[in-house]
Short mmCIF file of C-alpha atoms and ligand atoms in Angstrom, two decimals:
data_model
loop_
_atom_site.label_atom_id
_atom_site.label_comp_id
_atom_site.label_asym_id
_atom_site.label_seq_id
_atom_site.Cartn_x
_atom_site.Cartn_y
_atom_site.Cartn_z
CA MET A 39 56.73 -138.51 1.31
CA THR A 40 56.72 -136.99 -2.12
CA PHE A 41 54.34 -134.74 -3.22
CA ALA A 42 52.22 -135.41 -6.32
CA ALA A 43 51.11 -132.75 -8.34
CA THR A 44 48.62 -133.75 -11.53
CA VAL A 45 47.40 -130.68 -13.52
CA LEU A 46 44.65 -131.52 -16.02
CA THR A 47 45.20 -128.76 -18.65
CA LEU A 48 44.75 -127.89 -22.49
CA TYR A 49 47.96 -126.47 -22.13
CA PRO A 50 50.52 -128.94 -20.75
CA GLU A 51 53.45 -127.10 -22.16
CA MET A 52 52.70 -123.80 -19.88
CA PHE A 53 54.12 -126.54 -17.01
CA PRO A 54 56.65 -126.79 -14.94
CA GLY A 55 56.95 -123.26 -16.22
CA PRO A 56 58.01 -120.64 -13.35
CA LEU A 57 58.05 -123.77 -11.02
CA GLY A 58 61.08 -125.20 -13.26
CA VAL A 59 63.52 -123.06 -11.67
CA SER A 60 65.02 -121.44 -8.20
CA LEU A 61 63.30 -123.00 -5.13
CA ALA A 62 60.99 -125.29 -6.78
CA GLY A 63 63.05 -126.39 -9.30
CA ARG A 64 65.78 -127.93 -7.29
CA ALA A 65 62.99 -129.15 -5.06
CA ARG A 66 61.95 -130.85 -8.07
CA GLU A 67 65.26 -132.38 -9.20
CA GLN A 68 65.63 -133.54 -5.85
CA GLY A 69 62.34 -135.51 -5.70
CA LYS A 70 60.39 -133.75 -3.05
CA TRP A 71 57.56 -133.01 -5.41
CA THR A 72 56.56 -134.85 -8.73
CA LEU A 73 54.54 -133.10 -11.87
CA ASP A 74 52.60 -134.85 -14.47
CA ALA A 75 50.62 -132.30 -16.95
CA VAL A 76 48.22 -134.09 -18.25
CA GLN A 77 46.43 -132.94 -22.09
CA ILE A 78 42.63 -132.96 -21.19
CA ARG A 79 42.52 -133.49 -25.25
CA ASP A 80 43.12 -136.82 -24.71
CA PHE A 81 40.06 -137.20 -23.18
CA ALA A 82 37.96 -136.29 -25.67
CA ILE A 83 35.73 -139.07 -27.19
CA ASP A 84 35.08 -138.00 -31.02
CA LYS A 85 37.30 -138.01 -33.56
CA HIS A 86 37.88 -134.04 -33.78
CA ARG A 87 39.07 -134.37 -30.08
CA THR A 88 36.65 -131.78 -28.98
CA VAL A 89 36.70 -130.41 -25.52
CA ASP A 90 34.24 -128.08 -25.36
CA ASP A 91 30.74 -126.69 -26.92
CA THR A 92 28.31 -124.01 -26.69
CA PRO A 93 26.90 -123.03 -23.48
CA ALA A 94 23.03 -124.26 -22.73
CA GLY A 95 20.82 -121.32 -23.06
CA GLY A 96 23.07 -119.35 -25.41
CA GLY A 97 25.48 -116.31 -24.51
CA ALA A 98 29.02 -115.82 -25.34
CA GLY A 99 32.30 -118.38 -24.79
CA MET A 100 32.48 -121.93 -24.73
CA VAL A 101 32.45 -124.19 -22.06
CA LEU A 102 34.22 -127.55 -21.14
CA ARG A 103 32.25 -130.79 -21.59
CA VAL A 104 31.79 -132.89 -18.27
CA ASP A 105 31.96 -135.87 -20.01
CA VAL A 106 35.79 -134.76 -20.89
CA LEU A 107 36.14 -133.18 -18.08
CA SER A 108 35.06 -136.42 -15.82
CA ALA A 109 37.29 -139.19 -18.06
CA ALA A 110 40.36 -136.81 -17.02
CA VAL A 111 39.36 -136.38 -13.62
CA ASP A 112 38.94 -140.38 -13.35
CA HIS A 113 42.57 -140.93 -14.74
CA ALA A 114 43.99 -138.53 -11.99
CA LEU A 115 41.94 -140.08 -9.02
CA ALA A 116 42.87 -143.41 -10.58
CA ASN A 117 46.45 -142.47 -10.19
CA ASN A 118 46.35 -140.71 -7.08
CA PRO A 119 43.12 -141.40 -5.09
CA ALA A 120 44.39 -139.95 -1.70
CA ALA A 121 44.82 -136.43 -3.41
CA PRO A 122 42.43 -133.82 -3.39
CA VAL A 123 41.11 -132.44 -6.97
CA ILE A 124 40.85 -128.91 -7.27
CA ALA A 125 39.21 -126.96 -9.92
CA MET A 126 40.68 -123.49 -10.68
CA THR A 127 37.95 -120.66 -11.19
CA PRO A 128 37.05 -117.43 -10.08
CA ARG A 129 33.75 -118.69 -8.72
CA GLY A 130 35.63 -120.94 -6.28
CA LYS A 131 36.24 -120.48 -2.41
CA PRO A 132 39.30 -118.00 -1.93
CA LEU A 133 42.16 -119.84 -1.43
CA THR A 134 44.08 -119.02 1.86
CA GLN A 135 47.43 -119.56 3.50
CA GLU A 136 45.78 -122.36 5.89
CA ARG A 137 44.21 -124.16 3.02
CA VAL A 138 47.74 -124.35 1.27
CA ARG A 139 49.38 -125.50 4.64
CA GLU A 140 46.61 -128.54 4.38
CA LEU A 141 47.84 -129.60 0.92
CA ALA A 142 51.42 -129.26 1.66
CA GLU A 143 50.95 -131.67 4.39
CA GLY A 144 49.03 -134.60 2.09
CA PRO A 145 50.13 -136.59 -0.45
CA GLY A 146 49.29 -134.17 -3.46
CA VAL A 147 46.85 -132.40 -5.44
CA THR A 148 45.68 -132.52 -8.86
CA ILE A 149 44.45 -129.18 -10.29
CA LEU A 150 42.01 -128.88 -12.98
CA CYS A 151 42.58 -125.83 -15.19
CA GLY A 152 39.90 -124.09 -16.93
CA ARG A 153 39.90 -122.22 -20.10
CA PHE A 154 36.76 -120.44 -21.96
CA GLU A 155 33.80 -119.80 -20.28
CA GLY A 156 34.43 -122.50 -17.61
CA PHE A 157 33.32 -126.12 -16.71
CA ASP A 158 29.93 -127.61 -16.72
CA GLU A 159 28.96 -127.26 -13.64
CA ARG A 160 27.64 -130.85 -13.20
CA ILE A 161 31.27 -131.94 -13.09
CA PHE A 162 31.29 -130.47 -9.08
CA ALA A 163 27.70 -132.76 -8.43
CA GLY A 164 29.53 -135.72 -10.34
CA ARG A 165 32.74 -135.85 -8.92
CA PRO A 166 34.66 -134.62 -5.63
CA VAL A 167 36.09 -131.39 -6.99
CA GLU A 168 36.81 -128.57 -4.79
CA GLU A 169 36.80 -125.00 -6.42
CA VAL A 170 38.99 -122.81 -5.71
CA SER A 171 39.92 -119.23 -6.74
CA ILE A 172 43.27 -117.44 -6.13
CA GLY A 173 41.55 -114.04 -6.20
CA ASP A 174 38.88 -111.41 -7.22
CA ILE A 175 40.27 -111.11 -10.70
CA VAL A 176 39.30 -112.97 -13.81
CA LEU A 177 42.56 -114.73 -15.71
CA SER A 178 42.38 -116.19 -19.02
CA GLY A 179 42.80 -119.35 -17.88
CA GLY A 180 43.33 -121.43 -14.89
CA GLU A 181 47.19 -122.10 -15.53
CA CYS A 182 48.45 -119.35 -13.89
CA ALA A 183 46.11 -119.86 -10.98
CA ALA A 184 47.42 -123.73 -10.66
CA LEU A 185 51.13 -122.59 -10.39
CA MET A 186 50.56 -120.01 -7.66
CA LEU A 187 48.81 -122.77 -5.77
CA LEU A 188 51.73 -125.10 -6.43
CA ASP A 189 54.38 -122.89 -5.99
CA ALA A 190 52.49 -121.90 -2.55
CA CYS A 191 52.33 -125.65 -1.57
CA ILE A 192 56.34 -126.53 -2.81
CA ARG A 193 57.92 -124.00 -0.41
CA LEU A 194 56.42 -125.51 2.72
CA LEU A 195 57.28 -129.09 1.64
CA PRO A 196 59.81 -130.30 4.19
CA GLY A 197 63.49 -129.56 3.27
CA VAL A 198 62.81 -127.01 0.80
CA MET A 199 62.92 -123.46 2.31
CA GLY A 200 66.33 -122.60 3.68
CA ALA A 201 65.41 -121.01 7.15
CA PRO A 202 62.98 -123.16 9.13
CA SER A 203 61.68 -119.75 10.91
CA SER A 204 61.28 -117.88 7.71
CA GLY A 205 57.78 -119.88 6.85
CA SER A 206 56.56 -119.30 10.33
CA GLU A 207 57.03 -115.73 10.90
CA GLU A 208 55.79 -114.59 7.54
CA SER A 209 52.41 -112.89 6.43
CA PHE A 210 49.12 -114.52 7.19
CA GLU A 211 50.74 -117.65 9.13
CA ASN A 212 49.38 -115.93 12.60
CA GLY A 213 46.68 -114.30 11.00
CA LEU A 214 48.90 -110.89 10.41
CA LEU A 215 50.50 -109.25 7.72
CA GLU A 216 54.35 -109.71 8.07
CA TYR A 217 56.72 -106.93 9.64
CA PRO A 218 58.82 -104.81 7.14
CA HIS A 219 62.08 -105.22 6.34
CA TYR A 220 65.29 -103.49 5.83
CA THR A 221 69.31 -104.25 4.97
CA ARG A 222 72.11 -102.14 3.79
CA PRO A 223 73.25 -99.61 3.29
CA VAL A 224 71.70 -97.94 6.68
CA GLU A 225 70.93 -94.71 4.45
CA TRP A 226 69.69 -94.36 1.16
CA GLU A 227 68.30 -91.29 -0.26
CA GLY A 228 68.22 -89.64 3.12
CA ARG A 229 65.87 -92.36 4.54
CA THR A 230 67.60 -94.70 7.36
CA ILE A 231 66.68 -97.88 8.99
CA PRO A 232 64.57 -97.53 11.99
CA GLU A 233 67.18 -96.89 14.83
CA VAL A 234 65.45 -100.01 17.27
CA LEU A 235 66.58 -102.49 14.30
CA ARG A 236 70.23 -101.04 14.84
CA SER A 237 69.87 -101.33 18.35
CA GLY A 238 70.99 -105.06 19.11
CA ASP A 239 68.21 -105.30 21.70
CA HIS A 240 66.51 -108.41 20.48
CA ALA A 241 63.34 -108.00 22.95
CA LYS A 242 63.08 -104.37 21.67
CA ILE A 243 63.04 -105.85 18.10
CA ALA A 244 60.62 -108.37 18.44
CA ALA A 245 58.29 -105.88 20.59
CA TRP A 246 58.98 -103.30 17.53
CA ARG A 247 57.59 -105.63 14.78
CA LYS A 248 54.81 -107.26 16.37
CA HIS A 249 53.44 -103.70 16.80
CA GLN A 250 54.60 -102.71 13.05
CA ALA A 251 52.87 -106.01 12.02
CA GLU A 252 49.60 -105.18 14.12
CA VAL A 253 49.84 -101.75 12.50
CA ASP A 254 50.06 -102.68 9.44
CA THR A 255 47.64 -105.06 9.23
CA ARG A 256 45.02 -102.87 10.86
CA LEU A 257 45.58 -99.85 8.38
CA ARG A 258 46.36 -102.27 5.06
CA ARG A 259 44.02 -105.48 5.95
CA PRO A 260 40.67 -104.50 8.16
CA ASP A 261 39.38 -107.30 7.18
CA LEU A 262 42.41 -109.97 8.57
CA TRP A 263 42.38 -107.36 11.25
CA GLU A 264 39.16 -107.93 12.57
CA ARG A 265 39.47 -111.99 12.48
CA HIS A 266 42.61 -111.59 14.12
CA THR A 267 41.06 -109.40 17.18
CA GLY A 268 38.38 -111.45 17.11
CA ALA A 269 39.95 -114.54 17.37
CA ARG A 270 42.20 -113.38 20.08
CA VAL A 271 39.03 -112.74 22.27
CA GLN A 272 37.64 -115.89 21.38
CA SER A 273 40.67 -117.77 22.64
CA ALA A 274 40.90 -115.89 25.77
CA SER A 275 37.01 -116.34 26.62
CA GLY A 276 36.71 -119.60 25.14
CA ALA A 277 33.62 -118.26 23.58
CA ARG A 278 33.20 -115.87 20.21
CA ARG A 279 31.99 -112.53 21.42
CA GLU A 280 30.85 -109.90 18.99
CA ASN A 281 32.90 -107.23 17.95
CA LYS A 282 31.30 -104.73 19.99
CA ASP A 283 32.16 -105.98 23.07
CA GLN A 284 35.60 -106.26 22.75
CA GLY A 285 36.30 -102.77 24.02
CA GLN A 286 38.27 -101.81 21.02
N1 ADE B 161 40.70 -119.07 -13.96
C1 ADE B 161 40.22 -117.87 -14.21
N2 ADE B 161 40.63 -116.90 -13.11
C2 ADE B 161 40.44 -117.62 -12.00
C3 ADE B 161 40.65 -117.07 -10.61
N3 ADE B 161 40.72 -115.96 -9.98
N4 ADE B 161 40.89 -117.84 -9.54
C4 ADE B 161 41.44 -119.14 -10.19
N5 ADE B 161 41.33 -119.78 -11.43
C5 ADE B 161 41.21 -118.80 -12.04
#
C-alpha cells in the first residue's frame, strides 16, 4: 500500500524540501509514498484570491478564512477519503510516536498548514480535522511541522528503514529514551567507550543498555519515566494504582 500525503499550504514550494533527499527521497522514488502539495489559495472565492482576513474582535495578525479552508479540505477528502486530516497548530494535541505509528499504518494523511494567527476555529467543528502540535514552540507556519510529521511517518513505512530492529529499539518505542551509542575510536581525547560494550557478552550488554535507558529517562524526562513506571504497575496488577503505592 502506498502512503498518500496531501499537504494543504500557502507555500507548496516548501515540499518535498528535506523529504526529497536521503531515506524519504529514495522511498518516494520507489513509490512507497506519494506527495501532493496543494495551494490553499486555489480555493479562494474572490478575484483577489484572498485567503485571510482580520480577526473578529480585533487584535494583531490575520486569520485563515473558514470558507477557503473548508473548500481545500473537501478537495483533499474527495481525493483520499480514508486519510485523516491533521491541522498543524501549537494549540493542538502534542504529537507522539504512538500517533505517528498509527498514521504510518494507515492509507496516508492530509495536513493543513496554518500561517498568520491561525485558522478560523469553525473549521474544527465543521470538518473532521484533528489539531496536532509538534511541541511547545511557535513556528512561523505549519509547514516545518508538517515536514516533521511526514518524516516521522515515512521512516516507519515497510521497507523504508534499513535495519528492521532500529525501529523498535529506539527512543519512545518502549516508553523510554534509547540507550547511548558509541563507535570507534575506542579512545577519544582521553575518553573511552564503556568496557561492557567491548566485552562481547551480549546478555551483559543488553542489561547495561536497559539500565542506561532507564537512568537517562528518569533523569532527563521525569514525565516519561512516571508514565513508564505507572504503566508497568498497571500491567503487572491489571489495574492502575496511584504512584504513591508503587513502592519506589
Ligand atoms: N505551527 C506553528 N507552531 C506550531 C507547532 N508548535 N506545532 C504545529 N504547528 C505549528
